[in-house]
């Protein structure tokens, strides 16, 4: 079994690290927040006094941090402190440019490096069913795969450095746009006197079918497990959707891609967040489209 340093034990990191412990690994964890360290020790994670202490004896370093600047700061600090040839895995959702920079910091110091962002949320983190989208060399991926397995439902090697982050933001741009499309269709149906169930029954078996409709339906009723049935408690918070849409826009700008619907979705989620709904599920955008909240 492997000694793994886990840096960033928040909503996602804590349950992910707990699954590594359950799989028999020794996990040395660190977070800046004492309450997260307390939860971590309840999960069998060995709490360390600093990130440097956590990586000292580790063969693998996993990071699960808020944004690119945190990942770069931690990589800059740890690259020279980790064992030579350690495997660095960053599972945070960050911008593609920072992901590539993190790779070069790690590989420049003689380590292996994989970017491996996830989808599946806190539920998937607890259940060990996250989808990992990985970027990095074949060798690095081959070493990362068995480490990721206890946390994963699915692991896809998407390509070289940054490819995991690229896949994540492209997927979430589809999701943000499609949720708005489905929300608009339900709002139009309401105005036309068409019931939610009738639209669902037709569209979920026709060409309008998509995940935002058939698994995460933004109106209560047709899909009983969707957040619409619990007053849009997340799920996947609108603030995190906005973060991912902004990352997609940054990447589009830097790569010269034209993404008009992605840009429009970013605007709509910015307004929804600015009105104070960042903590609600992203499917709650239908209430904004309907005019129910603050327009
Ligand atoms: P979170 O804010 O709960 O956790 C991040 C943790 O990093 C915090 O506990 C913070 O104290 C810690 N941290 C920050 N700087 C640190 C440092 N220098 N050293 C040690 N710890 C440090 O966030 P989260 O919900 O766990 O998300 C983590 C990442 O996963 C984000 O990039 C997010 O976009 C992504 N993500 C989240 C979800 C979700 O549903 N929450 C889903 C998929 C991806």
PDB file of N, CA and C in Angstrom, residues 4 14 30 39 53 67 70 102 105 111 134 143 167 171 182 198 208 212 214 220 233 264 275:
ATOM      1  N   UNK A   4       0.231   8.395   0.920  1.00  0.00           N
ATOM      2  CA  UNK A   4      -0.300   9.462   0.059  1.00  0.00           C
ATOM      3  C   UNK A   4      -0.457  10.738   0.876  1.00  0.00           C
ATOM      4  N   UNK A  14     -12.003  15.760   1.734  1.00  0.00           N
ATOM      5  CA  UNK A  14     -12.150  14.898   2.908  1.00  0.00           C
ATOM      6  C   UNK A  14     -12.742  13.523   2.560  1.00  0.00           C
ATOM      7  N   UNK A  30      -3.392  17.451   5.005  1.00  0.00           N
ATOM      8  CA  UNK A  30      -3.229  18.818   5.507  1.00  0.00           C
ATOM      9  C   UNK A  30      -4.259  19.739   4.866  1.00  0.00           C
ATOM     10  N   UNK A  39     -12.384  16.611  11.033  1.00  0.00           N
ATOM     11  CA  UNK A  39     -13.163  15.620  10.273  1.00  0.00           C
ATOM     12  C   UNK A  39     -12.225  14.582   9.664  1.00  0.00           C
ATOM     13  N   UNK A  53       5.220  18.740   5.809  1.00  0.00           N
ATOM     14  CA  UNK A  53       5.292  17.528   6.641  1.00  0.00           C
ATOM     15  C   UNK A  53       4.476  16.398   6.001  1.00  0.00           C
ATOM     16  N   UNK A  67      -8.625  26.885  -6.421  1.00  0.00           N
ATOM     17  CA  UNK A  67      -8.391  27.492  -7.747  1.00  0.00           C
ATOM     18  C   UNK A  67      -6.920  27.398  -8.139  1.00  0.00           C
ATOM     19  N   UNK A  70      -4.014  28.657  -5.871  1.00  0.00           N
ATOM     20  CA  UNK A  70      -3.708  27.819  -4.705  1.00  0.00           C
ATOM     21  C   UNK A  70      -2.847  26.622  -5.128  1.00  0.00           C
ATOM     22  N   UNK A 102       1.456  23.894 -13.446  1.00  0.00           N
ATOM     23  CA  UNK A 102       1.651  22.958 -12.325  1.00  0.00           C
ATOM     24  C   UNK A 102       2.411  21.721 -12.803  1.00  0.00           C
ATOM     25  N   UNK A 105       6.063  22.614 -13.160  1.00  0.00           N
ATOM     26  CA  UNK A 105       6.745  22.742 -11.854  1.00  0.00           C
ATOM     27  C   UNK A 105       7.092  21.343 -11.331  1.00  0.00           C
ATOM     28  N   UNK A 111       9.447  14.954 -10.827  1.00  0.00           N
ATOM     29  CA  UNK A 111       8.282  14.161 -10.411  1.00  0.00           C
ATOM     30  C   UNK A 111       7.427  13.788 -11.612  1.00  0.00           C
ATOM     31  N   UNK A 134      -8.301  12.672 -16.854  1.00  0.00           N
ATOM     32  CA  UNK A 134      -6.874  12.820 -16.548  1.00  0.00           C
ATOM     33  C   UNK A 134      -6.077  13.321 -17.741  1.00  0.00           C
ATOM     34  N   UNK A 143       0.600   5.124 -13.423  1.00  0.00           N
ATOM     35  CA  UNK A 143       0.823   5.106 -11.962  1.00  0.00           C
ATOM     36  C   UNK A 143      -0.358   5.710 -11.218  1.00  0.00           C
ATOM     37  N   UNK A 167     -11.136  18.798 -20.706  1.00  0.00           N
ATOM     38  CA  UNK A 167     -12.348  17.975 -20.822  1.00  0.00           C
ATOM     39  C   UNK A 167     -13.406  18.420 -19.818  1.00  0.00           C
ATOM     40  N   UNK A 171     -17.049  19.900 -20.876  1.00  0.00           N
ATOM     41  CA  UNK A 171     -18.256  19.196 -20.429  1.00  0.00           C
ATOM     42  C   UNK A 171     -19.176  20.150 -19.663  1.00  0.00           C
ATOM     43  N   UNK A 182     -33.023  23.914 -21.363  1.00  0.00           N
ATOM     44  CA  UNK A 182     -34.141  23.132 -20.810  1.00  0.00           C
ATOM     45  C   UNK A 182     -35.046  24.046 -19.974  1.00  0.00           C
ATOM     46  N   UNK A 198     -46.057  16.680 -19.531  1.00  0.00           N
ATOM     47  CA  UNK A 198     -46.225  16.422 -20.975  1.00  0.00           C
ATOM     48  C   UNK A 198     -44.951  16.779 -21.728  1.00  0.00           C
ATOM     49  N   UNK A 208     -34.864  16.451 -28.047  1.00  0.00           N
ATOM     50  CA  UNK A 208     -34.464  17.442 -27.032  1.00  0.00           C
ATOM     51  C   UNK A 208     -33.839  16.798 -25.809  1.00  0.00           C
ATOM     52  N   UNK A 212     -29.560  17.354 -18.570  1.00  0.00           N
ATOM     53  CA  UNK A 212     -30.214  18.431 -17.813  1.00  0.00           C
ATOM     54  C   UNK A 212     -31.721  18.213 -17.758  1.00  0.00           C
ATOM     55  N   UNK A 214     -33.357  14.807 -18.533  1.00  0.00           N
ATOM     56  CA  UNK A 214     -33.855  13.490 -18.108  1.00  0.00           C
ATOM     57  C   UNK A 214     -33.294  13.002 -16.782  1.00  0.00           C
ATOM     58  N   UNK A 220     -40.061  20.560 -10.506  1.00  0.00           N
ATOM     59  CA  UNK A 220     -40.394  19.426  -9.638  1.00  0.00           C
ATOM     60  C   UNK A 220     -41.375  18.478 -10.312  1.00  0.00           C
ATOM     61  N   UNK A 233     -31.965  22.875  -3.375  1.00  0.00           N
ATOM     62  CA  UNK A 233     -30.742  22.706  -2.559  1.00  0.00           C
ATOM     63  C   UNK A 233     -29.729  21.940  -3.403  1.00  0.00           C
ATOM     64  N   UNK A 264     -22.875  33.615 -23.244  1.00  0.00           N
ATOM     65  CA  UNK A 264     -24.211  34.021 -22.768  1.00  0.00           C
ATOM     66  C   UNK A 264     -24.562  33.297 -21.464  1.00  0.00           C
ATOM     67  N   UNK A 275     -27.467  38.059  -7.768  1.00  0.00           N
ATOM     68  CA  UNK A 275     -28.744  38.243  -7.048  1.00  0.00           C
ATOM     69  C   UNK A 275     -28.798  37.433  -5.754  1.00  0.00           C
TER      70      UNK A 275
END
